Short mmCIF file of C-alpha atoms in Angstrom, two decimals:
data_model
loop_
_atom_site.label_atom_id
_atom_site.label_comp_id
_atom_site.label_asym_id
_atom_site.label_seq_id
_atom_site.Cartn_x
_atom_site.Cartn_y
_atom_site.Cartn_z
CA UNK A 1 -5.58 -7.59 -2.57
CA UNK A 2 -4.97 -9.38 -5.90
CA UNK A 3 -1.60 -10.03 -7.49
CA UNK A 4 -1.83 -7.33 -10.12
CA UNK A 5 -2.48 -4.64 -7.51
CA UNK A 6 0.94 -4.57 -5.84
CA UNK A 7 2.29 -1.06 -5.58
CA UNK A 8 6.01 -1.68 -5.14
CA UNK A 9 7.88 -0.01 -7.98
CA UNK A 10 10.88 -1.85 -9.39
CA UNK A 11 14.22 -0.02 -9.34
CA UNK A 12 15.72 1.11 -12.62
CA UNK A 13 19.10 -0.10 -13.77
CA UNK A 14 21.78 2.54 -13.62
CA UNK A 15 24.09 2.16 -16.60
CA UNK A 16 24.28 5.62 -18.17
CA UNK A 17 23.57 6.39 -21.79
CA UNK A 18 23.20 9.54 -23.79
CA UNK A 19 19.77 10.96 -24.45
CA UNK A 20 18.00 12.41 -27.46
CA UNK A 21 17.23 15.80 -28.86
CA UNK A 22 14.02 17.01 -30.43
CA UNK A 23 13.90 19.17 -33.52
CA UNK A 24 10.76 21.22 -34.07
CA UNK A 25 9.29 20.88 -37.55
CA UNK A 26 6.61 22.72 -39.44
CA UNK A 27 3.04 21.69 -38.76
CA UNK A 28 3.65 21.19 -35.06
CA UNK A 29 5.45 17.87 -35.46
CA UNK A 30 8.53 16.73 -33.57
CA UNK A 31 11.34 14.48 -34.68
CA UNK A 32 13.86 13.19 -32.17
CA UNK A 33 17.52 12.96 -33.21
CA UNK A 34 20.35 11.26 -31.34
CA UNK A 35 23.01 13.28 -29.55
CA UNK A 36 25.84 11.21 -28.13
CA UNK A 37 28.07 12.03 -25.15
CA UNK A 38 30.94 9.88 -23.94
CA UNK A 39 32.97 10.16 -20.76
CA UNK A 40 35.74 8.14 -22.41
CA UNK A 41 36.81 10.66 -25.04
CA UNK A 42 39.90 12.82 -24.81
CA UNK A 43 39.68 15.96 -22.67
CA UNK A 44 38.42 13.62 -19.95
CA UNK A 45 37.24 15.85 -17.09
CA UNK A 46 35.41 18.34 -19.28
CA UNK A 47 33.77 15.61 -21.32
CA UNK A 48 32.80 13.66 -18.19
CA UNK A 49 30.96 16.72 -16.88
CA UNK A 50 29.16 17.15 -20.17
CA UNK A 51 28.32 13.45 -20.39
CA UNK A 52 26.95 13.42 -16.85
CA UNK A 53 24.67 16.32 -17.69
CA UNK A 54 23.48 14.77 -20.95
CA UNK A 55 22.94 11.16 -19.94
CA UNK A 56 19.37 11.54 -18.63
CA UNK A 57 17.33 9.74 -21.29
CA UNK A 58 13.80 9.94 -19.92
CA UNK A 59 11.70 10.93 -16.91
CA UNK A 60 10.35 8.61 -14.21
CA UNK A 61 7.30 9.90 -12.33
CA UNK A 62 5.22 7.97 -9.79
CA UNK A 63 2.09 6.61 -11.45
CA UNK A 64 -0.57 8.40 -9.42
CA UNK A 65 -3.44 6.53 -11.01
CA UNK A 66 -2.24 3.19 -9.69
CA UNK A 67 -2.26 4.58 -6.14
CA UNK A 68 -5.90 5.67 -6.32
CA UNK A 69 -7.66 2.45 -5.44
CA UNK A 70 -10.69 4.10 -3.77
CA UNK A 71 -12.24 6.96 -5.74
CA UNK A 72 -15.99 7.63 -5.25
CA UNK A 73 -17.99 7.35 -8.46
CA UNK A 74 -18.96 11.02 -8.35
CA UNK A 75 -15.31 12.04 -8.35
CA UNK A 76 -14.14 9.70 -11.12
CA UNK A 77 -14.65 12.07 -14.08
CA UNK A 78 -12.77 14.93 -12.48
CA UNK A 79 -9.97 12.71 -11.19
CA UNK A 80 -9.55 10.98 -14.56
CA UNK A 81 -9.10 14.33 -16.31
CA UNK A 82 -6.47 15.38 -13.79
CA UNK A 83 -4.66 12.05 -14.24
CA UNK A 84 -4.62 12.62 -18.00
CA UNK A 85 -3.18 16.08 -17.34
CA UNK A 86 -0.38 14.48 -15.31
CA UNK A 87 0.48 12.34 -18.35
CA UNK A 88 0.50 15.41 -20.58
CA UNK A 89 2.80 17.22 -18.17
CA UNK A 90 5.29 14.35 -18.26
CA UNK A 91 5.20 14.34 -22.08
CA UNK A 92 5.84 18.08 -22.22
CA UNK A 93 8.75 17.68 -19.80
CA UNK A 94 10.16 14.79 -21.84
CA UNK A 95 10.02 16.86 -25.03
CA UNK A 96 11.83 19.68 -23.26
CA UNK A 97 14.41 17.18 -22.03
CA UNK A 98 14.96 16.01 -25.60
CA UNK A 99 15.08 19.56 -26.99
CA UNK A 100 17.70 21.00 -24.65
CA UNK A 101 20.70 18.70 -24.89
CA UNK A 102 23.17 21.50 -25.58
CA UNK A 103 22.00 23.43 -22.53
CA UNK A 104 22.23 20.28 -20.41
CA UNK A 105 25.80 19.61 -21.57
CA UNK A 106 26.86 23.06 -20.37
CA UNK A 107 24.99 23.05 -17.06
CA UNK A 108 24.96 19.98 -14.80
CA UNK A 109 21.96 21.38 -12.91
CA UNK A 110 19.86 22.16 -15.97
CA UNK A 111 17.67 19.06 -15.88
CA UNK A 112 16.77 19.53 -12.21
CA UNK A 113 16.32 23.29 -12.37
CA UNK A 114 14.70 23.78 -15.75
CA UNK A 115 12.75 20.53 -16.27
CA UNK A 116 12.18 18.45 -13.14
CA UNK A 117 11.61 21.41 -10.82
CA UNK A 118 8.88 23.05 -12.93
CA UNK A 119 7.34 19.62 -13.55
CA UNK A 120 7.11 19.03 -9.81
CA UNK A 121 5.35 22.37 -9.32
CA UNK A 122 2.77 21.49 -11.98
CA UNK A 123 2.22 18.06 -10.45
CA UNK A 124 1.76 19.53 -6.96
CA UNK A 125 -1.04 21.75 -8.28
CA UNK A 126 -2.66 18.83 -10.13
CA UNK A 127 -2.46 16.56 -7.07
CA UNK A 128 -4.10 19.32 -5.03
CA UNK A 129 -6.99 19.41 -7.50
CA UNK A 130 -7.33 15.62 -7.28
CA UNK A 131 -7.51 15.94 -3.50
CA UNK A 132 -10.18 18.63 -3.83
CA UNK A 133 -12.21 16.40 -6.17
CA UNK A 134 -12.05 13.58 -3.63
CA UNK A 135 -12.90 15.69 -0.60
CA UNK A 136 -15.83 17.34 -2.37
CA UNK A 137 -17.68 14.00 -2.43
CA UNK A 138 -16.48 12.70 0.92
CA UNK A 139 -13.49 10.77 -0.39
CA UNK A 140 -9.92 10.87 0.84
CA UNK A 141 -6.57 10.84 -0.93
CA UNK A 142 -4.14 8.05 -0.03
CA UNK A 143 -1.63 8.81 2.67
CA UNK A 144 1.57 10.26 1.26
CA UNK A 145 -0.10 11.58 -1.88
CA UNK A 146 2.06 14.72 -1.78
CA UNK A 147 5.16 12.55 -2.18
CA UNK A 148 4.01 11.53 -5.67
CA UNK A 149 4.79 14.95 -7.14
CA UNK A 150 8.53 14.50 -7.51
CA UNK A 151 9.98 12.91 -10.65
CA UNK A 152 13.52 11.88 -11.50
CA UNK A 153 15.64 11.72 -14.60
CA UNK A 154 16.70 8.19 -15.51
CA UNK A 155 18.84 6.44 -18.07
CA UNK A 156 17.38 4.16 -20.69
CA UNK A 157 17.96 0.76 -19.13
CA UNK A 158 15.22 -1.79 -18.59
CA UNK A 159 13.71 -2.10 -15.10
CA UNK A 160 15.27 -4.99 -13.25
CA UNK A 161 13.24 -7.93 -11.97
CA UNK A 162 13.55 -8.17 -8.19
CA UNK A 163 12.86 -11.09 -5.84
CA UNK A 164 11.81 -13.34 -8.70
CA UNK A 165 8.91 -11.06 -9.63
CA UNK A 166 8.47 -9.85 -13.15
CA UNK A 167 4.92 -8.75 -13.76
CA UNK A 168 3.81 -12.37 -13.75
CA UNK A 169 6.10 -13.47 -16.55
CA UNK A 170 7.18 -16.35 -14.32
CA UNK A 171 5.04 -19.47 -13.93
CA UNK A 172 4.79 -20.93 -10.44
CA UNK A 173 7.68 -18.70 -9.45
CA UNK A 174 9.97 -20.46 -11.93
CA UNK A 175 12.09 -18.53 -14.42
CA UNK A 176 10.70 -18.96 -17.93
CA UNK A 177 14.28 -18.78 -19.12
CA UNK A 178 14.81 -22.56 -19.03
CA UNK A 179 16.91 -23.44 -16.01
CA UNK A 180 18.33 -19.99 -15.59
CA UNK A 181 19.47 -19.47 -19.15
CA UNK A 182 18.51 -16.02 -20.38
CA UNK A 183 16.12 -16.42 -23.30
CA UNK A 184 14.78 -12.87 -23.47
CA UNK A 185 17.97 -10.91 -22.97
CA UNK A 186 19.25 -9.46 -19.73
CA UNK A 187 16.62 -7.03 -18.50
CA UNK A 188 19.29 -5.01 -16.81
CA UNK A 189 21.52 -4.72 -19.86
CA UNK A 190 22.18 -1.51 -21.72
CA UNK A 191 19.22 -0.60 -23.87
CA UNK A 192 21.18 1.97 -25.82
CA UNK A 193 23.03 1.48 -29.08
CA UNK A 194 26.74 0.86 -28.91
CA UNK A 195 28.53 3.02 -31.45
CA UNK A 196 32.20 3.20 -30.68
CA UNK A 197 31.51 3.65 -26.98
CA UNK A 198 28.82 6.24 -27.61
CA UNK A 199 25.21 5.33 -26.94
CA UNK A 200 21.75 6.60 -27.77
CA UNK A 201 18.09 5.71 -27.60
CA UNK A 202 17.76 4.50 -31.17
CA UNK A 203 14.92 4.40 -33.60
CA UNK A 204 14.09 6.72 -36.45
CA UNK A 205 12.57 9.22 -34.01
CA UNK A 206 15.42 8.97 -31.51
CA UNK A 207 13.23 7.89 -28.62
CA UNK A 208 13.42 4.22 -29.42
CA UNK A 209 13.49 1.38 -29.96
CA UNK A 210 17.21 0.60 -29.72
CA UNK A 211 19.19 -2.27 -31.19
CA UNK A 212 19.28 -3.98 -27.79
CA UNK A 213 15.47 -4.11 -27.79
CA UNK A 214 15.56 -6.85 -30.45
CA UNK A 215 16.54 -10.52 -30.35
CA UNK A 216 16.79 -13.20 -32.99
CA UNK A 217 14.00 -15.64 -32.15
CA UNK A 218 16.11 -18.58 -33.35
CA UNK A 219 18.51 -17.97 -30.44
CA UNK A 220 15.72 -18.34 -27.87
CA UNK A 221 15.24 -21.74 -26.23
CA UNK A 222 11.67 -23.11 -26.03
CA UNK A 223 10.04 -21.76 -22.86
CA UNK A 224 6.50 -23.03 -22.96
CA UNK A 225 4.59 -20.67 -25.22
CA UNK A 226 2.65 -17.50 -24.39
CA UNK A 227 1.62 -16.95 -20.79
CA UNK A 228 -0.43 -14.63 -18.67
CA UNK A 229 0.48 -13.91 -15.07
CA UNK A 230 1.19 -17.26 -13.35
CA UNK A 231 0.32 -19.10 -16.51
CA UNK A 232 -3.02 -19.26 -18.26
CA UNK A 233 -4.89 -21.41 -15.79
CA UNK A 234 -6.06 -23.83 -18.48
CA UNK A 235 -6.78 -27.45 -17.64
CA UNK A 236 -4.11 -30.08 -18.21
CA UNK A 237 -4.50 -33.84 -18.19
CA UNK A 238 -6.05 -34.94 -14.94
CA UNK A 239 -7.31 -31.47 -14.02
CA UNK A 240 -10.94 -30.58 -13.67
CA UNK A 241 -12.36 -27.28 -14.79
CA UNK A 242 -13.93 -25.60 -17.79
CA UNK A 243 -12.20 -26.85 -20.93
CA UNK A 244 -14.18 -25.27 -23.76
CA UNK A 245 -13.33 -22.31 -25.98
CA UNK A 246 -15.35 -19.58 -27.68
CA UNK A 247 -13.86 -17.72 -30.66
CA UNK A 248 -15.23 -14.47 -32.05
CA UNK A 249 -14.13 -13.16 -35.45
CA UNK A 250 -14.01 -9.36 -35.71
CA UNK A 251 -11.52 -8.69 -38.50
CA UNK A 252 -8.14 -6.97 -38.49
CA UNK A 253 -9.29 -3.34 -38.53
CA UNK A 254 -9.77 -3.19 -42.27
CA UNK A 255 -11.77 -0.01 -41.54
CA UNK A 256 -8.60 1.67 -40.21
CA UNK A 257 -10.59 2.72 -37.16
CA UNK A 258 -7.93 4.35 -34.99
CA UNK A 259 -7.56 7.15 -32.48
CA UNK A 260 -5.22 8.18 -29.67
CA UNK A 261 -7.95 8.22 -26.99
CA UNK A 262 -8.53 5.73 -24.19
CA UNK A 263 -12.07 5.75 -22.90
CA UNK A 264 -11.12 3.44 -20.00
CA UNK A 265 -8.32 5.47 -18.39
CA UNK A 266 -9.01 8.93 -19.80
CA UNK A 267 -12.73 9.32 -20.58
CA UNK A 268 -13.60 12.72 -21.97
CA UNK A 269 -9.98 13.55 -22.84
CA UNK A 270 -8.84 13.79 -26.47
CA UNK A 271 -5.45 12.14 -27.06
CA UNK A 272 -5.55 10.68 -23.57
CA UNK A 273 -3.37 7.75 -24.67
CA UNK A 274 -0.85 9.85 -26.64
CA UNK A 275 -0.50 6.90 -29.00
CA UNK A 276 -2.73 5.33 -31.64
CA UNK A 277 -4.93 2.31 -30.99
CA UNK A 278 -6.34 -0.18 -33.47
CA UNK A 279 -10.04 -0.93 -32.79
CA UNK A 280 -11.91 -4.06 -33.83
CA UNK A 281 -15.41 -5.01 -32.83
CA UNK A 282 -17.21 -1.93 -31.52
CA UNK A 283 -16.94 0.99 -33.93
CA UNK A 284 -18.09 3.73 -31.55
CA UNK A 285 -15.11 3.79 -29.18
CA UNK A 286 -13.54 7.18 -28.57
CA UNK A 287 -12.83 9.27 -25.49
CA UNK A 288 -16.38 10.60 -25.34
CA UNK A 289 -18.33 7.35 -25.82
CA UNK A 290 -20.77 6.48 -23.04
CA UNK A 291 -21.85 2.92 -22.29
CA UNK A 292 -25.10 3.75 -24.08
CA UNK A 293 -23.14 4.90 -27.14
CA UNK A 294 -21.09 1.71 -27.17
CA UNK A 295 -24.17 -0.49 -26.75
CA UNK A 296 -25.80 1.19 -29.76
CA UNK A 297 -22.73 1.21 -32.04
CA UNK A 298 -22.00 -0.99 -35.04
CA UNK A 299 -19.60 -3.91 -34.77
CA UNK A 300 -17.14 -5.55 -37.15
CA UNK A 301 -17.69 -8.92 -35.47
CA UNK A 302 -19.32 -11.62 -37.60
CA UNK A 303 -21.52 -12.45 -34.62
CA UNK A 304 -23.58 -9.27 -34.34
CA UNK A 305 -24.27 -10.17 -30.73
CA UNK A 306 -20.67 -9.18 -29.98
CA UNK A 307 -20.37 -5.39 -29.76
CA UNK A 308 -17.39 -5.61 -27.44
CA UNK A 309 -14.49 -3.26 -27.99
CA UNK A 310 -11.04 -4.78 -28.51
CA UNK A 311 -8.16 -2.33 -28.85
CA UNK A 312 -4.37 -2.26 -28.66
CA UNK A 313 -1.49 0.08 -29.62
CA UNK A 314 -0.71 0.07 -33.32
CA UNK A 315 2.51 -1.49 -34.57
CA UNK A 316 4.64 0.69 -36.86
CA UNK A 317 7.67 0.14 -39.03
CA UNK A 318 9.99 3.11 -38.70
CA UNK A 319 10.76 3.13 -42.40
CA UNK A 320 11.23 6.87 -42.92
CA UNK A 321 7.73 7.20 -44.37
CA UNK A 322 5.07 9.52 -43.00
CA UNK A 323 1.71 8.02 -42.12
CA UNK A 324 -1.52 10.00 -42.00
CA UNK A 325 -0.85 11.17 -38.43
CA UNK A 326 2.73 12.36 -38.99
CA UNK A 327 1.89 15.88 -37.78
CA UNK A 328 -0.95 14.93 -35.45
CA UNK A 329 -1.42 14.29 -31.75
CA UNK A 330 -0.84 10.64 -30.96
CA UNK A 331 1.39 10.37 -34.02
CA UNK A 332 4.39 12.47 -34.91
CA UNK A 333 3.66 15.08 -32.27
CA UNK A 334 4.07 12.38 -29.63
CA UNK A 335 7.09 10.68 -31.18
CA UNK A 336 5.17 7.87 -32.90
CA UNK A 337 6.48 7.76 -36.47
CA UNK A 338 6.56 5.40 -39.43
CA UNK A 339 4.05 3.31 -41.32
CA UNK A 340 1.19 1.79 -39.31
CA UNK A 341 0.90 -1.95 -39.92
CA UNK A 342 -2.42 -3.75 -40.21
CA UNK A 343 -2.38 -7.18 -38.63
CA UNK A 344 -2.68 -10.05 -41.08
CA UNK A 345 -4.51 -12.04 -38.40
CA UNK A 346 -6.38 -11.03 -35.24
CA UNK A 347 -7.58 -14.03 -33.26
CA UNK A 348 -9.92 -13.37 -30.32
CA UNK A 349 -10.56 -16.44 -28.18
CA UNK A 350 -12.16 -16.92 -24.76
CA UNK A 351 -11.07 -19.94 -22.71
CA UNK A 352 -11.99 -21.56 -19.42
CA UNK A 353 -10.45 -22.04 -15.99
CA UNK A 354 -8.20 -24.82 -14.72
CA UNK A 355 -10.14 -25.56 -11.54
CA UNK A 356 -13.73 -24.39 -11.95
CA UNK A 357 -16.57 -23.36 -14.19
CA UNK A 358 -16.69 -19.75 -15.37
CA UNK A 359 -19.46 -17.20 -14.83
CA UNK A 360 -20.77 -14.61 -17.25
CA UNK A 361 -18.95 -11.29 -17.58
CA UNK A 362 -21.12 -8.29 -16.71
CA UNK A 363 -22.02 -5.86 -19.47
CA UNK A 364 -19.50 -3.00 -19.82
CA UNK A 365 -16.79 -4.82 -17.85
CA UNK A 366 -13.45 -3.14 -18.57
CA UNK A 367 -10.11 -4.96 -18.49
CA UNK A 368 -6.62 -3.68 -19.27
CA UNK A 369 -3.78 -6.16 -19.44
CA UNK A 370 -0.17 -5.02 -19.51
CA UNK A 371 1.08 -1.55 -18.64
CA UNK A 372 1.75 1.26 -21.13
CA UNK A 373 4.19 2.76 -18.60
CA UNK A 374 6.15 -0.38 -17.72
CA UNK A 375 9.49 1.14 -18.64
CA UNK A 376 9.38 3.63 -15.78
CA UNK A 377 6.71 1.96 -13.59
CA UNK A 378 8.55 -1.34 -13.32
CA UNK A 379 7.26 -4.77 -14.19
CA UNK A 380 4.46 -5.34 -11.67
CA UNK A 381 1.76 -5.03 -14.35
CA UNK A 382 3.80 -5.88 -17.45
CA UNK A 383 2.32 -8.77 -19.41
CA UNK A 384 3.94 -9.26 -22.80
CA UNK A 385 4.47 -12.17 -25.18
CA UNK A 386 6.43 -11.59 -28.42
CA UNK A 387 7.28 -14.36 -30.85
CA UNK A 388 7.28 -15.47 -34.50
CA UNK A 389 5.09 -17.87 -36.44
CA UNK A 390 6.67 -21.31 -36.35
CA UNK A 391 8.45 -20.45 -33.10
CA UNK A 392 5.57 -19.78 -30.69
CA UNK A 393 6.96 -22.18 -28.12
CA UNK A 394 9.66 -19.49 -27.70
CA UNK A 395 8.41 -16.27 -26.17
CA UNK A 396 10.16 -12.96 -25.45
CA UNK A 397 8.86 -10.70 -22.69
CA UNK A 398 11.28 -7.78 -22.89
CA UNK A 399 12.45 -7.91 -26.52
CA UNK A 400 10.96 -7.53 -29.97
CA UNK A 401 11.63 -10.65 -32.07
CA UNK A 402 13.72 -10.74 -35.22
CA UNK A 403 11.97 -13.42 -37.26
CA UNK A 404 13.61 -15.53 -40.01
CA UNK A 405 12.50 -15.22 -43.61
CA UNK A 406 8.99 -16.56 -44.11
CA UNK A 407 8.04 -16.07 -40.43
CA UNK A 408 5.79 -13.31 -39.08
CA UNK A 409 5.79 -11.34 -35.82
CA UNK A 410 3.27 -12.49 -33.20
CA UNK A 411 1.91 -10.47 -30.23
CA UNK A 412 -0.12 -12.47 -27.71
CA UNK A 413 -2.04 -11.07 -24.73
CA UNK A 414 -3.71 -13.20 -22.03
CA UNK A 415 -6.16 -11.18 -19.94
CA UNK A 416 -7.07 -11.32 -16.26
CA UNK A 417 -9.75 -13.95 -15.70
CA UNK A 418 -10.83 -13.45 -12.09
CA UNK A 419 -13.52 -10.86 -11.29
CA UNK A 420 -14.60 -9.42 -7.94
CA UNK A 421 -18.25 -10.21 -8.72
CA UNK A 422 -19.43 -6.62 -8.31
CA UNK A 423 -17.62 -3.92 -10.27
CA UNK A 424 -17.25 -3.32 -14.00
CA UNK A 425 -14.25 -1.05 -13.36
CA UNK A 426 -12.13 0.26 -10.50
CA UNK A 427 -10.46 3.56 -9.79
CA UNK A 428 -7.06 2.32 -10.94
CA UNK A 429 -8.67 0.02 -13.58
CA UNK A 430 -7.01 -3.03 -12.04
CA UNK A 431 -8.32 -4.06 -8.63
CA UNK A 432 -11.74 -5.28 -9.85
CA UNK A 433 -10.05 -8.09 -11.82
CA UNK A 434 -7.05 -10.29 -11.18
CA UNK A 435 -4.98 -13.08 -12.69
CA UNK A 436 -5.37 -16.67 -11.56
CA UNK A 437 -3.08 -18.18 -8.97
CA UNK A 438 -0.42 -20.68 -10.03
CA UNK A 439 -2.91 -23.56 -9.60
CA UNK A 440 -5.51 -21.77 -11.74
CA UNK A 441 -7.80 -20.74 -8.87
CA UNK A 442 -9.06 -17.24 -8.11
CA UNK A 443 -8.08 -15.67 -4.77
CA UNK A 444 -9.86 -13.23 -2.46
CA UNK A 445 -13.30 -14.61 -3.26
CA UNK A 446 -13.06 -13.57 -6.92
CA UNK A 447 -15.00 -15.55 -9.53
CA UNK A 448 -13.59 -17.15 -12.67
CA UNK A 449 -14.72 -15.54 -15.91
CA UNK A 450 -13.86 -16.47 -19.50
CA UNK A 451 -10.26 -15.48 -20.23
CA UNK A 452 -9.74 -13.39 -23.35
CA UNK A 453 -6.67 -14.34 -25.38
CA UNK A 454 -5.68 -12.03 -28.25
CA UNK A 455 -3.18 -13.21 -30.88
CA UNK A 456 -2.04 -10.68 -33.48
CA UNK A 457 0.15 -11.56 -36.47
CA UNK A 458 2.09 -9.01 -38.55
CA UNK A 459 3.90 -9.51 -41.84
CA UNK A 460 6.66 -6.96 -41.26
CA UNK A 461 10.22 -6.98 -42.59
CA UNK A 462 12.81 -8.06 -40.06
CA UNK A 463 14.89 -5.12 -38.78
CA UNK A 464 18.62 -5.21 -39.41
CA UNK A 465 21.26 -4.58 -36.74
CA UNK A 466 24.26 -2.90 -38.35
CA UNK A 467 27.22 -1.62 -36.35
CA UNK A 468 25.08 -1.45 -33.24
CA UNK A 469 22.35 0.49 -35.03
CA UNK A 470 18.86 -0.79 -35.76
CA UNK A 471 17.66 -0.25 -39.35
CA UNK A 472 13.91 -0.13 -40.08
CA UNK A 473 12.86 -1.17 -36.59
CA UNK A 474 9.25 -1.92 -35.73
CA UNK A 475 7.66 -0.98 -32.41
CA UNK A 476 4.35 -0.49 -30.69
CA UNK A 477 3.16 3.08 -30.18
CA UNK A 478 3.81 4.41 -26.68
CA UNK A 479 3.93 7.46 -24.47
CA UNK A 480 7.05 9.38 -25.61
CA UNK A 481 8.89 8.94 -22.30
CA UNK A 482 8.54 5.12 -22.53
CA UNK A 483 11.05 4.96 -25.43
CA UNK A 484 8.96 2.43 -27.37
CA UNK A 485 10.12 -0.48 -25.22
CA UNK A 486 8.50 -3.86 -25.95
CA UNK A 487 7.51 -4.29 -22.28
CA UNK A 488 5.07 -1.37 -22.67
CA UNK A 489 2.76 -3.40 -24.90
CA UNK A 490 -0.79 -3.67 -23.54
CA UNK A 491 -4.29 -4.61 -24.61
CA UNK A 492 -7.79 -3.37 -23.73
CA UNK A 493 -11.26 -4.88 -23.69
CA UNK A 494 -14.78 -3.64 -22.90
CA UNK A 495 -17.48 -6.30 -22.81
CA UNK A 496 -20.57 -5.59 -24.84
CA UNK A 497 -21.67 -9.10 -25.69
CA UNK A 498 -25.39 -9.52 -25.92
CA UNK A 499 -26.55 -11.26 -22.73
CA UNK A 500 -27.77 -14.29 -24.65
CA UNK A 501 -24.49 -14.66 -26.54
CA UNK A 502 -22.52 -14.29 -23.30
CA UNK A 503 -24.59 -17.07 -21.76
CA UNK A 504 -23.91 -19.23 -24.83
CA UNK A 505 -20.18 -18.58 -24.36
CA UNK A 506 -20.32 -19.63 -20.71
CA UNK A 507 -22.29 -22.79 -21.50
CA UNK A 508 -19.90 -23.67 -24.31
CA UNK A 509 -16.78 -23.23 -22.16
CA UNK A 510 -18.21 -25.02 -19.13
CA UNK A 511 -19.38 -27.98 -21.22
CA UNK A 512 -16.00 -28.43 -22.93
CA UNK A 513 -17.07 -27.47 -26.44
CA UNK A 514 -15.18 -25.43 -29.05
CA UNK A 515 -17.57 -22.79 -30.33
CA UNK A 516 -17.54 -19.71 -32.53
#
């Protein structure tokens, strides 16, 4: 089984912070506001009880989809819809968590009895339907499936990296933090805002980001530049392999083509992502698009032989302004607020392999890199690189960068570049592809394919940290319960290169040329 298929979930850090409260607005929107509780105030015992009841910041549920590694094709549509329903159930529970802070402060058992208990009952019923879908076509649910129903309330600390693992952010097992010095901030530190001993989840919408989610890029020591899991596998001096590159130019979403669907993980489900995506390349991508629809769609790519779909969560500045989706699903209704930013640059480049030639990607191959649920899932599939122009030899994996004047924010994503040679997708959307090993080779008989590298640049104002509060923060869209953490960034790709153009790409990379 490949590296990005490990199922062990990282433990969450346990430093308590106060949560958030949701205020219902007209038009169906929700705005989250901070409510602080401190166990250090006067009237100690009473306040400690109230603080203990109010310090649950979000909800951690087992990611059922990642456990389903063997789903028959005939069951996929039904199972995917049930998985999307599980996500919706968590969101509804999170909103109830945020909307009932007063009740929680007066009843230490409120969260378990009124939120987590009912959520478990809904999840049990949904898991039963998944099991029925599998059995109907001769499939079988994984052992212990019933144990995935129970969720827990957690505080808003980052997941800790355990045993040197961190979603592949290390290269050859070595800490990117330059001889043990922390360059990205302590991943176990408090992610709340310190305000006189009282803490909250931050952000204009109250569910993040927090001041501790940002770091001045000038304080970060050089750590080698952007990486994928175990490095990028590219040839160095003395190595043999495929040294060419192929660049495709598809614009920066000048068309403002966005939706909150995800046709890879939630086909046929509107608002399956619960956050907005920017789309470049293929213009037909929504939840209901078939492969035939995508193959026939228009493209923004200069090379009309590239109808591939490239999409990622939008970046917003939480500037107090309403965007077009302020009262819509995927926007304000799901806690994603502020002005959507269009990238000033979107560079899409395919590169080779450190040890071998690459083979052509199959049509309709789907790849997701990163994990939209990393904050509660842990870091096994996290894959983030945040930096600033002029400082790209310094990368942050668990912080948003604060860039100096004249420098822009940079998001870089390196995709998996090993393919099982058979499947264009897998039940959990991960096991059909993998990252290279530390030496650049592919394991388990997988074949090297061109590696997609996406570099996005944004000209956004630097947020200000004032008295422990973050002013005008920026953040990627996320599921509400993920608190807009930087580690939840992710990127998606569906290959619809014309066969001839794909073959040109392979020839270019294998022969060491730089093509576009």
